[in-house]
XYZ file of C-alpha atoms in Angstrom:
431
model
C -22.755 -41.747 21.523
C -22.988 -38.082 20.436
C -22.030 -37.202 16.944
C -18.600 -35.519 16.544
C -18.639 -32.595 14.065
C -15.844 -32.584 11.634
C -13.298 -29.622 11.816
C -14.374 -28.419 8.350
C -17.945 -27.929 9.611
C -16.848 -26.196 12.772
C -14.607 -23.697 10.770
C -17.490 -23.078 8.339
C -19.791 -22.425 11.140
C -17.283 -20.031 12.792
C -16.719 -18.195 9.507
C -20.508 -17.829 9.074
C -20.861 -16.331 12.588
C -17.915 -14.035 12.014
C -19.624 -12.845 8.785
C -23.008 -12.347 10.610
C -21.382 -10.506 13.425
C -19.483 -8.296 10.907
C -22.676 -7.554 8.857
C -24.527 -6.847 12.156
C -21.813 -4.373 13.224
C -21.913 -2.857 9.785
C -25.566 -2.386 9.873
C -25.429 -0.876 13.373
C -22.748 1.587 12.175
C -24.663 2.584 9.065
C -27.811 2.900 11.263
C -25.890 5.122 13.767
C -24.322 7.264 10.877
C -27.753 7.856 9.295
C -29.167 8.768 12.750
C -26.752 11.430 13.275
C -26.985 12.821 9.760
C -30.722 13.014 10.017
C -30.237 14.602 13.460
C -27.951 17.216 12.026
C -30.284 17.894 9.149
C -33.141 18.530 11.541
C -31.098 21.147 13.471
C -30.120 22.855 10.251
C -26.467 21.530 10.088
C -25.757 20.236 6.468
C -22.193 20.730 6.549
C -20.337 18.598 9.185
C -17.342 20.838 9.165
C -19.493 23.469 10.983
C -19.527 21.044 13.935
C -15.715 20.649 13.603
C -15.209 24.273 13.814
C -17.374 24.847 16.771
C -15.484 22.156 18.692
C -12.066 23.754 17.603
C -13.422 27.218 18.960
C -14.187 25.541 22.138
C -10.885 23.872 22.434
C -9.037 27.135 21.743
C -11.119 29.048 24.305
C -10.485 26.318 26.977
C -6.708 26.681 26.405
C -6.531 30.357 26.589
C -8.792 30.261 29.852
C -5.945 28.423 31.409
C -4.194 31.828 31.616
C -6.872 32.974 34.215
C -7.721 29.582 35.908
C -4.140 28.346 36.632
C -2.434 30.516 39.120
C 1.081 29.973 37.797
C 0.101 31.123 34.453
C -1.921 33.972 35.676
C 0.779 35.700 38.060
C 3.004 37.085 34.945
C -0.089 38.566 33.094
C -2.596 39.242 35.730
C -5.809 40.937 34.393
C -4.356 41.043 30.832
C -5.347 37.233 30.331
C -8.631 38.622 29.196
C -6.949 39.952 25.909
C -6.114 36.349 25.099
C -9.678 35.329 25.234
C -10.742 38.323 23.220
C -8.166 37.518 20.658
C -9.472 33.851 20.144
C -12.994 35.211 19.763
C -12.219 37.806 17.045
C -9.509 35.996 15.273
C -10.647 32.432 14.957
C -12.441 31.915 11.643
C -14.016 28.850 9.738
C -11.073 28.498 7.394
C -7.347 28.097 8.201
C -6.608 30.978 5.813
C -8.963 33.338 7.140
C -7.529 32.547 10.732
C -3.964 33.172 9.545
C -4.929 36.318 7.877
C -6.696 37.920 11.001
C -3.894 36.545 13.067
C -1.053 38.212 11.235
C -3.078 41.337 10.831
C -3.801 41.492 14.603
C -0.266 40.820 15.551
C 1.337 43.230 13.253
C -1.337 45.995 13.886
C -0.885 45.614 17.700
C 2.922 45.697 17.626
C 3.223 48.744 15.133
C 0.395 50.657 16.909
C 1.712 49.839 20.305
C 5.224 50.675 19.495
C 4.332 53.966 17.988
C 1.901 54.699 20.763
C 4.572 54.020 23.336
C 7.120 56.269 21.623
C 4.689 59.186 21.315
C 3.710 58.890 24.963
C 7.394 58.734 26.141
C 8.219 61.813 24.164
C 5.199 63.700 25.414
C 5.497 62.782 29.140
C 8.099 65.465 30.017
C 6.328 68.392 28.297
C 3.756 69.060 30.763
C 0.130 69.090 30.252
C -0.142 71.691 27.324
C 2.963 70.258 25.706
C 1.741 66.769 26.013
C -1.510 67.843 24.200
C 0.325 69.557 21.499
C 2.542 66.420 20.880
C -0.124 63.806 20.943
C -2.967 65.441 19.178
C -1.104 66.096 15.695
C 0.354 62.557 15.874
C -3.074 61.029 16.505
C -4.528 62.934 13.776
C -1.654 62.258 11.323
C -1.336 58.535 11.864
C -5.161 57.904 12.167
C -5.875 59.772 8.973
C -3.148 58.032 7.029
C -4.220 54.576 8.116
C -7.798 55.406 7.422
C -6.959 56.478 3.972
C -5.009 53.232 3.191
C -8.052 51.234 4.414
C -10.035 52.664 1.423
C -7.348 51.366 -1.162
C -9.087 48.310 -2.602
C -5.990 46.211 -2.883
C -4.865 46.895 0.677
C -8.505 46.767 2.048
C -8.862 43.257 0.776
C -6.013 41.733 2.587
C -4.817 44.210 5.344
C -8.031 46.101 6.359
C -8.226 44.271 9.868
C -4.510 45.080 10.471
C -5.001 48.851 9.949
C -8.067 48.979 12.093
C -6.185 47.288 15.017
C -3.218 49.668 14.411
C -5.633 52.663 14.789
C -7.312 51.269 17.811
C -3.983 50.248 19.584
C -2.067 53.475 18.761
C -4.989 55.749 20.082
C -5.345 53.735 23.273
C -1.677 53.586 24.051
C -0.919 57.211 22.933
C -3.601 59.078 24.866
C -3.286 56.786 28.095
C -2.355 58.591 31.306
C 0.271 56.011 32.392
C 3.883 56.895 33.105
C 6.565 55.804 30.666
C 7.655 52.807 32.774
C 4.083 51.527 33.355
C 2.964 51.924 29.870
C 5.875 49.913 28.375
C 5.206 47.173 30.905
C 1.493 47.284 30.252
C 2.183 47.106 26.394
C 4.436 44.137 26.904
C 2.018 42.217 29.015
C -0.917 42.680 26.626
C 1.110 42.071 23.633
C 2.344 38.750 25.195
C -1.245 37.698 25.967
C -2.381 38.663 22.580
C 0.472 36.549 21.083
C -0.528 33.542 23.047
C -4.145 33.796 21.774
C -2.915 34.275 18.195
C -0.615 31.033 18.582
C -3.431 28.914 20.090
C -5.727 29.940 17.283
C -3.269 29.215 14.494
C -2.217 25.831 16.119
C -5.777 24.712 16.592
C -6.899 25.876 13.055
C -3.997 24.250 11.306
C -3.346 21.005 13.221
C -6.788 19.793 14.317
C -8.862 18.901 11.280
C -7.942 21.938 9.290
C -10.381 23.432 6.842
C -8.742 24.980 3.985
C -10.162 27.952 1.840
C -8.112 26.641 -1.075
C -9.814 23.219 -1.031
C -13.164 25.065 -0.769
C -12.424 27.331 -3.742
C -11.273 24.401 -5.752
C -14.457 22.424 -5.139
C -16.747 25.488 -5.896
C -14.976 26.180 -9.195
C -15.373 22.436 -10.280
C -19.200 22.432 -9.323
C -19.744 25.492 -11.518
C -18.708 23.601 -14.687
C -21.219 20.904 -13.747
C -24.119 23.398 -12.967
C -23.529 25.098 -16.313
C -23.526 21.858 -18.247
C -26.771 20.635 -16.512
C -28.371 23.904 -17.242
C -27.607 23.746 -21.095
C -28.761 20.128 -21.320
C -32.108 20.841 -19.560
C -32.655 24.048 -21.601
C -32.747 22.119 -25.003
C -34.619 19.052 -23.534
C -37.344 21.553 -22.458
C -37.331 23.476 -25.734
C -37.730 20.471 -27.971
C -40.404 18.680 -25.904
C -43.862 18.386 -27.442
C -45.996 21.235 -26.564
C -48.229 19.264 -24.431
C -45.392 18.030 -22.196
C -43.763 21.292 -21.529
C -43.431 22.670 -17.892
C -41.955 25.369 -16.043
C -40.603 23.531 -13.028
C -37.705 21.688 -14.674
C -36.351 24.606 -16.519
C -36.469 26.954 -13.538
C -34.485 24.322 -11.472
C -31.968 24.167 -14.208
C -31.473 27.951 -14.070
C -30.743 27.781 -10.417
C -27.311 26.510 -11.240
C -26.655 29.601 -13.410
C -27.869 31.862 -10.736
C -25.585 30.274 -8.121
C -22.544 30.796 -10.622
C -23.677 34.496 -11.264
C -23.814 35.239 -7.450
C -20.451 33.671 -6.670
C -18.054 36.602 -7.178
C -17.931 37.840 -3.685
C -17.363 34.389 -2.182
C -14.854 33.643 -4.862
C -12.844 36.699 -4.183
C -12.897 35.996 -0.325
C -11.821 32.412 -0.643
C -8.985 33.327 -2.927
C -7.749 35.983 -0.607
C -7.750 33.652 2.266
C -6.276 30.855 0.178
C -3.246 33.088 -0.472
C -2.424 33.089 3.149
C -2.292 29.397 3.690
C 0.888 27.185 3.713
C 1.580 24.384 1.450
C -0.944 21.744 1.832
C -1.849 18.805 -0.396
C -1.328 19.661 -3.929
C -1.728 23.258 -3.320
C 1.921 24.841 -3.061
C 3.191 28.157 -2.334
C 2.469 30.804 -4.681
C -0.394 28.793 -6.285
C -2.201 30.719 -9.051
C -5.415 31.528 -7.173
C -5.850 34.562 -9.469
C -6.257 32.193 -12.467
C -9.176 30.613 -10.458
C -10.831 34.100 -10.243
C -10.319 34.673 -13.980
C -11.974 31.283 -14.821
C -14.727 32.119 -12.353
C -15.288 35.349 -14.156
C -15.585 33.779 -17.467
C -17.886 31.125 -16.112
C -20.194 34.105 -14.785
C -20.189 35.495 -18.228
C -21.120 31.870 -19.796
C -23.983 31.832 -17.031
C -25.328 35.049 -18.194
C -25.363 33.760 -21.772
C -27.147 30.592 -20.882
C -29.760 32.687 -18.941
C -30.225 34.881 -21.968
C -30.641 31.645 -24.167
C -33.023 30.253 -21.726
C -35.097 33.382 -21.966
C -35.300 33.244 -25.642
C -36.261 29.557 -25.530
C -39.265 30.411 -23.200
C -40.252 33.523 -24.884
C -43.872 34.192 -25.661
C -42.927 34.854 -29.324
C -42.165 31.106 -29.960
C -41.541 29.759 -33.382
C -43.900 27.031 -34.692
C -43.028 23.427 -34.172
C -42.287 22.733 -37.826
C -39.663 25.561 -37.842
C -38.034 24.238 -34.500
C -37.398 21.033 -36.225
C -35.101 22.526 -38.771
C -32.509 23.517 -35.953
C -33.225 20.586 -33.563
C -30.469 18.319 -34.802
C -27.746 21.047 -34.765
C -28.758 22.422 -31.527
C -28.896 19.102 -29.776
C -25.386 18.349 -31.205
C -24.023 21.658 -29.973
C -25.547 21.023 -26.657
C -24.076 17.634 -26.226
C -20.674 18.880 -27.227
C -20.948 21.857 -24.737
C -22.032 19.520 -21.861
C -19.193 17.207 -22.442
C -16.629 19.920 -22.784
C -17.688 21.690 -19.661
C -17.704 18.451 -17.630
C -14.372 17.487 -19.239
C -12.852 21.009 -18.132
C -14.263 20.537 -14.677
C -12.961 17.128 -14.360
C -9.522 18.257 -15.383
C -9.355 20.872 -12.692
C -10.821 18.481 -10.161
C -8.358 15.702 -10.864
C -5.465 18.323 -11.295
C -4.417 16.843 -14.596
C -3.200 18.401 -17.732
C -5.834 18.978 -20.356
C -4.808 16.382 -23.054
C -7.837 16.783 -25.301
C -7.392 20.547 -25.651
C -6.511 20.387 -29.580
C -9.467 17.977 -30.211
C -11.971 20.155 -28.058
C -10.812 23.383 -29.885
C -11.138 21.624 -33.280
C -14.654 20.352 -32.589
C -15.784 23.844 -31.177
C -14.360 25.521 -34.303
C -16.317 23.007 -36.505
C -19.390 23.676 -34.453
C -19.179 27.442 -34.810
C -18.979 26.881 -38.551
C -22.018 24.697 -38.502
C -23.848 27.282 -36.489
C -22.845 29.917 -38.886
C -24.159 27.806 -41.730
C -27.381 27.205 -39.970
C -27.658 31.019 -39.372
C -26.947 31.820 -42.861
C -29.598 29.418 -44.006
C -32.057 30.718 -41.640
C -31.541 34.281 -42.770
C -31.668 33.248 -46.490
C -35.138 31.528 -45.789
C -36.305 34.621 -44.078
C -35.505 36.826 -46.851
C -37.077 34.345 -49.375
C -40.401 34.217 -47.394
C -41.195 37.401 -45.747
C -44.426 36.037 -44.399
C -42.478 33.746 -42.084
C -40.061 36.390 -40.616
C -41.898 36.193 -37.291
C -41.082 32.533 -37.095
C -37.558 32.600 -38.119
C -36.203 35.557 -36.178
C -36.452 33.667 -32.801
C -34.513 30.845 -34.390
C -31.831 33.217 -35.562
C -31.493 34.666 -32.119
C -31.083 31.173 -30.653
C -28.315 30.327 -33.106
C -26.510 33.633 -32.433
C -26.564 33.006 -28.674
C -25.309 29.421 -29.140
C -22.425 30.757 -31.155
C -21.679 33.159 -28.493
C -21.629 30.334 -25.912
C -19.448 28.228 -28.073
C -16.934 31.153 -28.087
C -17.070 31.399 -24.302
C -16.393 27.739 -23.899
C -13.372 27.793 -26.295
C -11.800 30.701 -24.208
C -12.364 28.717 -21.110
C -10.466 25.611 -22.580
C -7.479 27.797 -23.281
C -7.659 29.341 -19.686
C -7.874 25.790 -18.063
C -4.955 24.650 -20.200
C -2.939 27.744 -18.881
C -4.061 26.893 -15.270
C -2.641 23.340 -15.719
C 0.770 24.902 -16.726
C 0.914 27.535 -14.056
C -0.311 25.123 -11.083
C 1.849 22.229 -12.313
C -0.849 19.741 -12.989
C 0.286 16.396 -13.878
C 0.084 14.742 -17.222
C -2.610 12.239 -17.726
């Protein structure tokens, strides 16, 4: 007789088979993911969102192309369907805020410019050729000059430059066209409707198909700056207090790359903040979110990055103090460096988690105590320099390092206050 396996043995065997199948599926999935990641890296695509954006643009262009392909949709608009395609090409941007900004600017600029152009064309149509020229030319000059002037105002240029450009273009095309009054109104309505269709498709695709928010991007960039500066401070002192035979330039230069990224972030921060102000309520970012506070904190971080670069330059100066003199400031410098790294990471983590800064009083107290310790060390360094004039060349670099550290501590204390204010304005939750 054949042996009969018990139910427990059968169940155990089935469970092991299920686990093996699940593990094999998981391995295949991980292998597939790693393959696609390596493929994207080979073709130069590090951010997968670029692929998503490209697909969204393709979807939007397919949708607007139906105005030309499908006869029932093409009959009302005719050849004006090309304006919908042009609108998608020029309006669709990487982030949702940028797309909303350009869409609204294009819609308003087209409507205002087209409306004024139609009005001027209707007024000038019954005045003959000379009267038409005398009516259109001054108005074209006046409105174009006024719009061009306002495009140069920084506050308007930042948010509405594209709208004013579209206004100038549309107004001139409509005002100087040779169509009769009835034809120009019909043409304006058809073009405006196709442009509106293109804008609606852009906004719908950008907002509802894997949206890429400028606010999220600015939020992540601000948090990464705190980590970069903390790492730069840590690596500066690790390199400075190494034995002379173990010093190298590679690690310190890599550490300074974070500071350089922070210094060069002003333009991108302002652009992201502008686009984020156009975006609707999403996630924890509500209406009237204090994006300007993000810009202020970013400016303070850039000032701090400049101080760290100056400190790093002093640490790597050719006029270095002897090793015996450095040991006198090693303990306070390492303590200050650890405190600064902890504080910067704590501030960045507070913004990342959108929590209220609970340790503000303790952080401020520690920074104030650290400032006093640096002042004491600086006074001691000055006293020793005046007492021993022969050692003045070795003590001056140490004094400059202590002064720069004191300046960095002051900057970090201001940053802590600004982060606390951001939590109040943005409605961060209490921890």
